Amino acid sequence: MGIVVQKYGGSSVATSEHIRAVAEKIARARESGLDLVVAVSAMGKTTDRLLRLAGEVSRDPSPREIDQLLATGEEQSVALLAMALHDRGIPAESLTGPQAGMTVTGRYGSGVISEIRPKRIHTLLEQGRVVIVAGFQGMNALGDVMTLGRGGSDTTAVALAAALEADRCEIFTDVSGVFTADPRIVPEARRVPVISFEEMAEMAWRGAKVMHPRAVELGALYGVEVHVRSSFEEGPGTIITGGEKLERLETRETLAGIVHDLDVSRVTLNGIRTGPGTMSRVFAPLAERGISVDVIVESGVKDGAADVAFTVTRGNFEEARKLAAGVADALGGAVEGERDLGKVSVVGTGMLNRPGYAARMFASLGEAGIPIRMVSTSEIQVTCVLPADRVEEAVRVLHRDFELEERDV
Amino acid sequence: MGIVVQKYGGSSVATSEHIRAVAEKIARARESGLDLVVAVSAMGKTTDRLLRLAGEVSRDPSPREIDQLLATGEEQSVALLAMALHDRGIPAESLTGPQAGMTVTGRYGSGVISEIRPKRIHTLLEQGRVVIVAGFQGMNALGDVMTLGRGGSDTTAVALAAALEADRCEIFTDVSGVFTADPRIVPEARRVPVISFEEMAEMAWRGAKVMHPRAVELGALYGVEVHVRSSFEEGPGTIITGGEKLERLETRETLAGIVHDLDVSRVTLNGIRTGPGTMSRVFAPLAERGISVDVIVESGVKDGAADVAFTVTRGNFEEARKLAAGVADALGGAVEGERDLGKVSVVGTGMLNRPGYAARMFASLGEAGIPIRMVSTSEIQVTCVLPADRVEEAVRVLHRDFELEERDV
């Protein structure tokens, strides 16, 4: 009998009514005769509430204790969901990450699943039970619980699907699939029925909130077919796949979609002396402080000096600017920055066959009078960094000019 | 170096401010150079909130899932307390019950500690850390978390003190010790400086909320000296002991104190045929449903028939009455009951040497016109069941007549 792994996010289990609704969804899915393993996030704002408490008792809470604290959020929602299933007469059992055999390595707060020992899950499935697994967590070599970082419940679900050789992994969320752009900004945006792992990963990294990019990459690695669907309504959602369903995609000539992110700041080091090791001198201090850098642009070298610009989230802007200023000083340059930026990306495997997407994007934005501060491209995406207050306009302009609303879906 | 086990209850860690205050208390205790192991309950009303959620998703939540859910309450408070200690520069580590080596058997919701494997605690103490252990929980043979039932954090603390051969166990609570009566009812009530395990156990079973009776009995069994102290103010509190400090007690000629309980109902089976096995027929159905029976009174047998009365908590009254009615029917009798009762107990080892306490108690209550519905006695206590609305008056009358406010403390 086939296994399906489902994942329900925090907004899907935010209240006891939501949990009962999820139990009903699971009950219906179970009627198809499939074995079900369900990964669940913490209820609604639980994680934020716990982090606030941590901030109230400590200025710099230890990562181990943060993980010990946050893990309880998922442990509560799995127990409640199991109870709600029992109440419908469905045999179910909740498992914490450690109980489910999720083995994790790495650092507290950003653990990486190293192995899944699914013996207990298989035993429970053989007993005819629905198995409810706490997302976002596992056990490290010390026997401590360790979290996978935010968004990690998606990763739990996809990893479980891979380890259990499940037929598919269904990610239930508060949107009804992947869209060509954010429907709150572009009312004409359309649901994308099928998308490749590569496109989905690019969209997720560049701002699409529908699924965590690490989970997408894990799905690609193990060939787990992922369905993104709404918790709140019926509908086909979006299938993320690398298999035969992708053939349709290869012949698609347009973009998969447009994604944006409003939380971007830029730091630029102007006129710094370059040489071997310069980039490392710029970015090593940021990495040491755990600051993620997104877009990086280096100007050509002129008279032995160059400009290096990079983006970080707004929360990291001041610290990144300070660190960069130290480096710029030492290298005879100066630092400059801009806090309130955003970015817009066009993503699609269609780019592989048809060049010129970047040029069309610059033309569209230029005609609309929207300034471009930075550009970053890869094989299947072009990203422009813009003033934050022009991002929504840019998304609408690009959605129209790339004719996404008209495309056959 | 000596070890002290401390326990902080739910009201002591109700908010982040409370948790910071507990961290300060621990910091001061640590200055004495003792090794500290701290058992902690869930924050304030967390357990009630989680039980309410469980009731919202299920009409009859499974005990295993209830335990999985409730255990998270203590897991949160230990992590937060460890963080608050780190913030004061004190090395500390939080452990869940399973991590602390608390091994538990029995039924979910009312687990019993069967063994403590304190290897990890000893290692952490050797590293100079304060060890924070989640109260109220342990791991069963299946690897699942199991709770010890309400009030179980006291038991965790005393069991840890026994296993670690600690110098003493300090129970921090929201009162400043054991009193001769509830000070909210009797303003003249005085703190009892030293009390025996037997007296404390009687007082705890008969309504004193200061410490869980199972924890008192465990302390007696392993000879763990227990100090009950206030979380919110400095003060000597009450020492519960079975050792040499008790000698002072043996010469004490008065009572330890008066305790009361307002949550009592009575069920009486009138005129039932008696014979071998009658009592078992009456009480086995109650035990099967997990209903605890407190006071039991059987009248003398007359013409082969007898009356049997017992008390239960108000929440169990209707069900107990129904079960008793079935038995009474089968034995040719009838059932009768009274919902809103309370009980008052006088407790003290002084009774061992001086008989007549029961008679003095009945006389006091009789003079005040307070009706007595049932009586139960043991070597060191006399309990009277009364109408609930006369209980406070009875406590005041007895406290005065037994001259507890005047006694030398």
PDB file of C-alpha atoms in Angstrom, chain A residues 5-14 18 21-22 25 38-42 44 151 153-155 157 169-179 183-184 191-192 200 204 207-212 215-216 226-240:
ATOM      1  CA  VAL A   5       3.179  12.335   3.595  1.00  0.00           C
ATOM      2  CA  GLN A   6       1.158  15.447   4.340  1.00  0.00           C
ATOM      3  CA  LYS A   7       2.397  18.632   5.948  1.00  0.00           C
ATOM      4  CA  TYR A   8       0.234  21.234   7.669  1.00  0.00           C
ATOM      5  CA  GLY A   9       1.733  24.617   8.469  1.00  0.00           C
ATOM      6  CA  GLY A  10       1.178  26.812  11.492  1.00  0.00           C
ATOM      7  CA  SER A  11      -1.757  28.745  10.028  1.00  0.00           C
ATOM      8  CA  SER A  12      -3.512  25.430   9.238  1.00  0.00           C
ATOM      9  CA  VAL A  13      -3.433  24.405  12.927  1.00  0.00           C
ATOM     10  CA  ALA A  14      -3.721  27.876  14.486  1.00  0.00           C
ATOM     11  CA  HIS A  18      -8.420  24.544  12.596  1.00  0.00           C
ATOM     12  CA  ALA A  21     -10.686  20.785  10.235  1.00  0.00           C
ATOM     13  CA  VAL A  22      -7.265  19.251   9.516  1.00  0.00           C
ATOM     14  CA  LYS A  25      -9.084  16.492   5.816  1.00  0.00           C
ATOM     15  CA  VAL A  38       1.532  13.829   8.723  1.00  0.00           C
ATOM     16  CA  ALA A  39       4.141  16.451   9.620  1.00  0.00           C
ATOM     17  CA  VAL A  40       2.810  19.411  11.591  1.00  0.00           C
ATOM     18  CA  SER A  41       4.122  22.846  12.508  1.00  0.00           C
ATOM     19  CA  ALA A  42       3.494  24.716  15.761  1.00  0.00           C
ATOM     20  CA  GLY A  44      -0.144  29.836  14.590  1.00  0.00           C
ATOM     21  CA  GLY A 151      10.297  26.714   7.628  1.00  0.00           C
ATOM     22  CA  SER A 153       8.511  21.522   8.786  1.00  0.00           C
ATOM     23  CA  ASP A 154       8.492  21.464   4.987  1.00  0.00           C
ATOM     24  CA  THR A 155      11.904  19.821   5.134  1.00  0.00           C
ATOM     25  CA  ALA A 157       7.794  16.332   5.383  1.00  0.00           C
ATOM     26  CA  CYS A 169       4.391  14.706  -0.317  1.00  0.00           C
ATOM     27  CA  GLU A 170       1.472  17.118   0.060  1.00  0.00           C
ATOM     28  CA  ILE A 171       2.257  20.544   1.529  1.00  0.00           C
ATOM     29  CA  PHE A 172      -0.946  22.135   2.858  1.00  0.00           C
ATOM     30  CA  THR A 173      -0.658  25.847   3.340  1.00  0.00           C
ATOM     31  CA  ASP A 174      -2.747  29.019   3.393  1.00  0.00           C
ATOM     32  CA  VAL A 175      -2.508  29.590  -0.364  1.00  0.00           C
ATOM     33  CA  SER A 176      -3.996  27.378  -3.042  1.00  0.00           C
ATOM     34  CA  GLY A 177      -0.748  26.754  -4.914  1.00  0.00           C
ATOM     35  CA  VAL A 178       2.108  28.543  -6.630  1.00  0.00           C
ATOM     36  CA  PHE A 179       1.041  31.638  -8.581  1.00  0.00           C
ATOM     37  CA  PRO A 183      -2.371  37.598  -6.195  1.00  0.00           C
ATOM     38  CA  ARG A 184      -2.629  40.332  -3.552  1.00  0.00           C
ATOM     39  CA  ARG A 191      -2.097  29.311 -10.465  1.00  0.00           C
ATOM     40  CA  VAL A 192       0.833  27.344 -11.939  1.00  0.00           C
ATOM     41  CA  MET A 200      10.394  26.279  -7.439  1.00  0.00           C
ATOM     42  CA  ALA A 204      11.372  30.094  -2.966  1.00  0.00           C
ATOM     43  CA  GLY A 207      10.714  35.467  -2.036  1.00  0.00           C
ATOM     44  CA  ALA A 208       7.873  33.014  -2.726  1.00  0.00           C
ATOM     45  CA  LYS A 209       6.673  32.042   0.753  1.00  0.00           C
ATOM     46  CA  VAL A 210       4.746  28.967  -0.371  1.00  0.00           C
ATOM     47  CA  MET A 211       7.462  26.442   0.472  1.00  0.00           C
ATOM     48  CA  HIS A 212      10.864  26.479   2.106  1.00  0.00           C
ATOM     49  CA  ALA A 215      12.650  21.446   1.257  1.00  0.00           C
ATOM     50  CA  VAL A 216      12.382  21.992  -2.504  1.00  0.00           C
ATOM     51  CA  VAL A 226       5.498  17.533  -3.987  1.00  0.00           C
ATOM     52  CA  HIS A 227       1.944  18.901  -4.181  1.00  0.00           C
ATOM     53  CA  VAL A 228       1.301  22.352  -2.756  1.00  0.00           C
ATOM     54  CA  ARG A 229      -2.367  22.676  -1.786  1.00  0.00           C
ATOM     55  CA  SER A 230      -4.668  24.848   0.295  1.00  0.00           C
ATOM     56  CA  SER A 231      -5.644  23.796   3.807  1.00  0.00           C
ATOM     57  CA  PHE A 232      -8.824  25.786   3.539  1.00  0.00           C
ATOM     58  CA  GLU A 233     -10.315  24.837   0.167  1.00  0.00           C
ATOM     59  CA  GLU A 234     -10.368  21.943  -2.264  1.00  0.00           C
ATOM     60  CA  GLY A 235      -8.375  22.324  -5.457  1.00  0.00           C
ATOM     61  CA  PRO A 236      -5.576  20.756  -7.467  1.00  0.00           C
ATOM     62  CA  GLY A 237      -2.848  23.119  -6.230  1.00  0.00           C
ATOM     63  CA  THR A 238       0.600  22.998  -7.796  1.00  0.00           C
ATOM     64  CA  ILE A 239       2.668  19.898  -8.527  1.00  0.00           C
ATOM     65  CA  ILE A 240       6.413  20.292  -8.118  1.00  0.00           C
TER      66      ILE A 240
END
